[in-house]
Amino acid sequence: RRPADTEIDWKAYMQEVEGFANGTLDYTQLKGDTGPLVYPAGFVYIFLGLYYATGRGSDIRLAQYFFAGLYLLNLLLVFRIYCRTNKVPPYVFFFMCCASYRIHSIFVLRLFNDPVAMAILFLAINLFLEERWSWGCLLFSLAVSVKMNILLFAPGLLFLLLQRFGLLGCIPKLCICALLQVVLGLPFLLVNPVGYLTRSFDLGRQFQFKWTVNWRFLPEEVFQNRVFHAALLLAHLAGLGLFALHRWHSSKENILTLLKDPGKRKPTSPRLTVNNILWQASCVCPLNASAWIVFILFSSNFLGICCSRSLHYQFYVWYFHTLPYLLWCTPTTKLAHMPKVLLLGVIELCWNTYPSTVCSSLSLHICHGLILLQLWYGTAPTPVSHTPPPSRKPTTMSKKAQ
């Protein structure tokens, strides 16, 4: 028999999109049993399709089949990314597929919207690795329209766009992202623009203490305190700044050179293409071309996870499939494999502890801290020459990258 709480979020989703199906365009009037709709318009359209495909949300078993297919597609997209990076040992994929009860529950049992957003994101990253930046930005924006947690990848993506195209060159890509948000939200913006923006992009929303996984060891009054939230935001911005200056960017170059047109930069800063990024990445971190792009995106997201005001159980999918890469992207000795697997196991145990405890919450922060430390010290700049070899001269921009 299906657990009693399986239908809670699914029914709320269906109630929220049912109002839109009945002609309600005022976003403040779209509500479900768990409260008002707080996701952008892309969520409404995708789950409206599921609403009709499952007999107005009544056939939950069919919906679970859809999400089972989404789970397999998500794994395929993640495996393709990992194969391009060539950093993670094959046996780790077993743990990614079979060792997480919580992830299986998030996808197939509870039918959250988080997996939908992450699957679209991984498709976008695959396009970035193929140098299809415009299509990748379009799908990245679509993922944001399903759930805003995708914005945690945005600082890394902005850095990559600036490095690849310069300031003027990345503006069209950013316009693609913004234009899709306007198009998707247009029916609601025309009726109640303030209501749509405040509900779908509410960055100040309060979280309930009873659901937190990462801050259980704090008193509830501290958890809800705005000063604490501001401190986390400052820590997040500081972490992004440090990684951008000292890990994503070569320490011997001024980061402001990213604003210049790639063709007008010094030869020591070639354009970010799959053919010449290998040289540039070797100045900062021993990763191949695809691995360097993935490192910037995944580390950007992970910094946001570490500084989140609250992590609920379904948020595990935000970074579960990136953890193996974050652990194995740095040089690994034979004796270091087992501690990294152990770290994955402890993180899984923390997320499977319900309700969360002081011990599980502290353990999760310790694991996150260890991953951050190995990312920082494992990707430290190496003293190499900044003269690119003749065999890897900057190539002209391909049409599909434009």
XYZ file of C-alpha atoms in Angstrom:
402
model
C 0.000 0.000 0.000
C 1.075 3.536 -0.732
C 2.262 5.449 2.392
C -0.262 7.994 3.614
C 2.043 10.993 3.045
C 2.807 10.105 -0.581
C -0.078 12.168 -1.893
C 0.493 15.329 0.189
C 2.657 17.339 -2.188
C 1.233 15.803 -5.363
C -2.313 16.766 -4.379
C -1.162 20.271 -3.493
C 0.543 20.606 -6.876
C -2.594 19.441 -8.659
C -4.780 21.856 -6.700
C -2.458 24.730 -7.579
C -2.457 24.045 -11.318
C -6.181 23.227 -11.321
C -6.897 26.862 -10.628
C -4.921 27.816 -13.733
C -6.749 25.134 -15.733
C -10.032 26.725 -14.628
C -8.922 30.124 -15.919
C -7.408 31.781 -12.821
C -4.523 34.035 -13.888
C -4.050 35.904 -10.618
C -1.041 34.123 -9.108
C -2.068 35.020 -5.572
C -5.247 32.958 -6.022
C -3.470 29.714 -6.969
C -3.353 27.668 -3.776
C -3.281 24.099 -2.468
C -3.646 22.299 0.839
C -0.041 23.111 1.783
C -0.402 26.830 1.059
C -0.111 29.274 -1.862
C 1.782 28.526 -5.065
C 5.400 29.695 -4.623
C 7.033 28.411 -7.832
C 7.533 30.266 -11.150
C 5.342 29.762 -14.204
C 7.345 26.909 -15.758
C 6.209 24.707 -12.868
C 2.578 25.481 -13.690
C 2.864 24.480 -17.353
C 4.796 21.243 -16.715
C 2.544 20.048 -13.915
C -0.523 21.135 -15.857
C 0.544 18.610 -18.483
C 0.834 15.973 -15.755
C -2.540 17.102 -14.424
C -4.262 16.212 -17.692
C -2.116 13.123 -18.376
C -3.068 11.580 -15.030
C -6.814 12.211 -15.179
C -6.752 15.540 -13.342
C -4.165 14.207 -10.925
C -6.182 11.178 -9.803
C -3.924 8.472 -11.283
C -0.924 8.764 -8.966
C 0.488 5.407 -10.105
C 0.771 6.723 -13.672
C 2.469 9.859 -12.355
C 4.984 7.648 -10.560
C 5.733 5.884 -13.840
C 6.417 9.276 -15.401
C 8.794 10.152 -12.591
C 10.497 6.759 -12.814
C 11.229 7.563 -16.446
C 12.453 11.007 -15.396
C 14.767 9.343 -12.871
C 16.333 7.163 -15.573
C 16.666 10.142 -17.929
C 18.292 12.151 -15.160
C 20.836 9.368 -14.561
C 21.595 9.224 -18.274
C 22.272 12.961 -18.393
C 24.452 12.829 -15.271
C 26.436 9.827 -16.553
C 27.065 11.639 -19.827
C 28.475 14.616 -17.921
C 30.691 12.368 -15.811
C 31.951 10.488 -18.846
C 33.024 13.798 -20.389
C 34.920 14.808 -17.250
C 36.676 11.450 -16.822
C 37.319 12.085 -13.117
C 35.038 9.749 -11.145
C 35.901 6.014 -10.850
C 33.246 3.686 -12.318
C 32.373 1.938 -9.051
C 31.019 5.228 -7.663
C 28.155 5.085 -10.167
C 26.800 2.071 -8.289
C 26.316 4.203 -5.183
C 24.696 6.934 -7.260
C 22.154 4.479 -8.714
C 21.406 2.085 -5.885
C 22.494 3.436 -2.520
C 20.142 6.365 -1.899
C 16.742 5.560 -0.494
C 16.033 9.268 -0.071
C 16.634 10.111 -3.743
C 14.398 7.265 -4.919
C 11.705 8.554 -2.570
C 12.030 12.137 -3.841
C 11.679 11.030 -7.460
C 9.225 8.155 -7.541
C 7.374 8.216 -4.216
C 6.803 11.874 -3.381
C 6.773 13.310 -6.946
C 8.412 16.623 -6.036
C 9.160 19.315 -8.608
C 12.841 19.443 -7.577
C 13.830 16.445 -9.780
C 12.129 18.054 -12.781
C 14.194 21.215 -12.371
C 17.437 19.273 -11.865
C 16.884 17.051 -14.914
C 16.427 20.134 -17.105
C 19.546 21.650 -15.568
C 21.677 18.586 -16.335
C 20.420 18.724 -19.918
C 21.546 22.368 -20.046
C 25.000 21.427 -18.719
C 25.308 18.787 -21.429
C 24.641 21.530 -23.969
C 27.266 23.769 -22.368
C 29.804 20.964 -22.748
C 28.880 20.784 -26.435
C 29.419 24.552 -26.737
C 25.741 25.142 -27.434
C 25.628 28.077 -25.060
C 22.444 29.723 -26.332
C 20.394 26.526 -26.120
C 21.986 25.774 -22.762
C 20.986 29.196 -21.412
C 17.445 28.655 -22.669
C 17.140 25.360 -20.791
C 18.872 26.810 -17.734
C 16.195 29.501 -17.600
C 13.489 26.854 -18.064
C 14.896 24.971 -15.059
C 14.794 28.193 -13.011
C 11.142 28.582 -13.964
C 10.400 25.216 -12.350
C 12.219 25.938 -9.094
C 14.491 28.785 -8.037
C 17.189 26.627 -6.450
C 18.748 26.438 -9.942
C 19.887 30.028 -9.360
C 22.619 28.588 -7.120
C 24.367 27.587 -10.354
C 23.963 31.110 -11.786
C 27.197 32.658 -10.401
C 29.246 29.880 -11.979
C 27.366 30.175 -15.268
C 27.883 33.951 -15.332
C 31.620 33.428 -14.794
C 31.756 30.939 -17.670
C 29.820 33.251 -20.000
C 32.116 36.165 -19.205
C 35.186 34.015 -19.720
C 33.866 32.656 -22.999
C 32.260 35.737 -24.546
C 33.266 38.816 -22.534
C 30.794 41.350 -21.142
C 29.187 42.388 -24.425
C 29.146 38.854 -25.758
C 27.362 37.380 -22.739
C 24.560 39.978 -22.744
C 22.603 38.159 -25.513
C 22.841 34.933 -23.496
C 21.513 36.681 -20.405
C 18.727 38.173 -22.520
C 17.733 34.668 -23.578
C 17.379 33.698 -19.917
C 15.376 36.827 -19.077
C 13.161 36.669 -22.165
C 12.030 33.116 -21.440
C 11.026 34.135 -17.906
C 8.942 36.978 -19.320
C 7.295 34.768 -21.949
C 6.421 32.026 -19.451
C 5.094 34.456 -16.881
C 3.320 36.786 -19.338
C -0.270 35.515 -18.731
C 0.180 36.149 -15.005
C 2.177 39.377 -15.416
C -0.636 40.912 -17.454
C -3.170 40.256 -14.677
C -1.209 40.828 -11.458
C 2.510 41.488 -12.063
C 3.326 42.291 -8.431
C 1.508 39.209 -7.196
C 3.334 36.969 -9.667
C 6.800 38.335 -8.894
C 6.361 38.322 -5.121
C 4.968 34.789 -5.047
C 7.147 33.035 -7.629
C 10.445 34.760 -6.772
C 10.085 35.273 -3.027
C 13.667 35.259 -1.756
C 12.669 36.163 1.789
C 10.262 33.303 2.434
C 10.453 31.851 5.948
C 11.034 28.121 6.377
C 9.532 25.960 9.101
C 12.016 24.801 11.709
C 10.445 21.354 11.993
C 11.543 20.444 8.450
C 15.131 21.672 8.572
C 17.868 19.098 7.985
C 20.935 21.303 8.361
C 20.202 23.671 11.293
C 18.522 21.406 13.849
C 21.263 22.123 16.426
C 20.285 25.824 16.568
C 17.495 27.279 18.725
C 14.404 28.052 16.664
C 14.602 31.774 17.433
C 18.110 31.886 15.939
C 16.970 29.841 12.927
C 14.222 32.388 12.191
C 16.363 35.462 12.931
C 16.940 37.804 9.988
C 20.451 38.630 11.234
C 21.351 34.953 10.937
C 19.957 34.925 7.388
C 22.031 37.999 6.495
C 25.161 36.349 7.915
C 24.579 33.274 5.749
C 24.120 35.489 2.682
C 27.390 37.292 3.415
C 29.164 33.954 3.879
C 27.754 32.755 0.565
C 28.897 35.880 -1.283
C 32.327 35.698 0.352
C 32.720 32.061 -0.665
C 31.739 32.824 -4.242
C 34.173 35.721 -4.346
C 37.059 33.635 -3.015
C 36.430 30.780 -5.429
C 35.978 33.155 -8.369
C 39.224 34.978 -7.612
C 41.460 32.103 -6.568
C 40.002 28.869 -7.951
C 37.886 29.601 -11.009
C 40.206 32.289 -12.352
C 43.972 32.285 -12.858
C 45.567 34.057 -9.900
C 48.151 35.804 -12.150
C 45.529 37.684 -14.141
C 43.189 40.481 -13.175
C 39.663 39.116 -13.011
C 38.419 42.298 -14.711
C 39.928 40.968 -17.954
C 36.813 38.807 -18.146
C 34.881 41.933 -19.117
C 36.959 42.417 -22.263
C 36.136 40.951 -25.631
C 37.948 37.584 -25.873
C 39.636 38.665 -29.112
C 41.178 41.713 -27.403
C 42.600 39.885 -24.390
C 46.242 39.061 -23.961
C 47.388 35.697 -25.349
C 47.618 34.466 -21.750
C 43.826 34.507 -21.530
C 42.484 32.578 -24.533
C 38.799 32.203 -25.193
C 36.950 29.501 -23.302
C 36.495 26.832 -25.946
C 36.640 23.097 -25.592
C 39.861 23.139 -27.655
C 41.876 25.662 -25.652
C 40.330 25.590 -22.175
C 42.612 22.661 -21.311
C 45.633 24.937 -21.246
C 43.872 27.649 -19.218
C 42.463 25.164 -16.718
C 45.913 23.643 -16.153
C 47.067 27.000 -14.803
C 44.557 26.706 -11.966
C 43.451 23.104 -11.559
C 44.484 19.765 -13.116
C 41.151 19.150 -14.858
C 40.299 18.530 -18.495
C 38.188 20.951 -20.524
C 34.748 19.552 -19.705
C 35.731 18.887 -16.098
C 36.696 22.523 -15.638
C 33.269 23.770 -16.759
C 31.547 21.233 -14.510
C 33.797 22.138 -11.571
C 32.787 25.804 -11.758
C 29.054 25.025 -11.988
C 28.996 22.313 -9.326
C 31.148 24.239 -6.855
C 28.959 27.321 -7.329
C 25.898 25.271 -6.396
C 27.647 23.569 -3.479
C 28.645 26.893 -1.921
C 24.984 27.865 -1.962
C 23.977 24.554 -0.370
C 26.475 25.063 2.460
C 25.048 28.531 3.212
C 21.346 27.699 2.775
C 18.944 29.107 5.355
C 17.323 25.688 5.491
C 17.528 22.366 3.687
C 14.371 20.265 3.523
C 14.441 16.575 2.703
C 13.538 17.003 -0.963
C 16.426 19.473 -1.357
C 18.870 16.563 -1.248
C 18.389 16.165 -4.999
C 19.828 19.662 -5.476
C 23.345 18.313 -5.077
C 23.242 14.530 -4.621
C 24.330 13.783 -8.199
C 27.135 16.366 -7.988
C 28.733 14.995 -4.809
C 30.834 12.255 -6.481
C 32.333 14.808 -8.826
C 33.062 17.279 -6.027
C 34.850 14.527 -4.112
C 36.830 13.007 -6.981
C 37.616 16.055 -9.142
C 40.745 16.672 -7.076
C 43.797 14.355 -7.193
C 43.021 11.150 -5.287
C 45.470 8.571 -3.993
C 44.508 4.916 -3.697
C 44.149 5.197 0.062
C 41.850 8.227 -0.245
C 39.056 6.448 -2.103
C 37.585 4.743 0.951
C 37.319 7.943 3.069
C 35.489 9.628 0.190
C 33.031 6.748 -0.084
C 32.593 6.913 3.687
C 31.849 10.630 3.417
C 29.109 9.892 0.875
C 27.679 7.314 3.275
C 27.602 9.727 6.215
C 25.857 12.383 4.105
C 23.290 9.801 3.020
C 22.737 8.794 6.641
C 22.188 12.415 7.645
C 19.528 12.858 4.968
C 17.827 9.581 5.909
C 17.503 10.567 9.585
C 13.906 11.637 10.160
C 13.224 13.796 11.987
C 16.645 15.386 11.878
C 18.637 15.499 15.098
C 21.391 17.673 16.507
C 23.871 14.909 15.667
C 22.699 14.431 12.073
C 22.632 18.182 11.455
C 26.139 18.732 12.835
C 27.445 15.722 10.926
C 26.069 17.134 7.681
C 27.877 20.436 8.247
C 31.109 18.626 9.063
C 30.861 16.632 5.818
C 30.151 19.799 3.843
C 33.119 21.493 5.488
C 35.446 18.618 4.594
C 34.312 18.736 0.967
C 34.899 22.489 0.853
C 38.383 22.085 2.293
C 39.393 19.439 -0.221
C 37.948 21.549 -3.053
C 39.930 24.577 -1.885
C 43.266 22.863 -1.290
C 42.869 20.232 -4.003
C 42.395 22.875 -6.700
C 45.123 25.283 -5.553
C 46.973 27.024 -8.403
C 50.094 25.265 -9.624
C 53.231 27.167 -10.690
C 53.090 26.539 -14.414
C 54.035 28.691 -17.378
C 51.333 30.986 -18.736
C 52.529 30.606 -22.333
C 50.135 28.297 -24.153
C 51.772 25.580 -26.237
C 51.772 26.083 -30.038
C 49.562 23.032 -30.565
C 46.713 24.617 -28.610
C 46.232 28.016 -30.178
C 42.873 29.746 -29.632
C 40.415 28.716 -32.287
C 37.722 30.777 -33.900
C 34.321 30.768 -32.294
C 32.174 27.980 -33.644
C 28.746 28.781 -35.006
C 26.953 26.565 -32.504
C 28.608 28.442 -29.611
C 27.223 31.760 -30.789
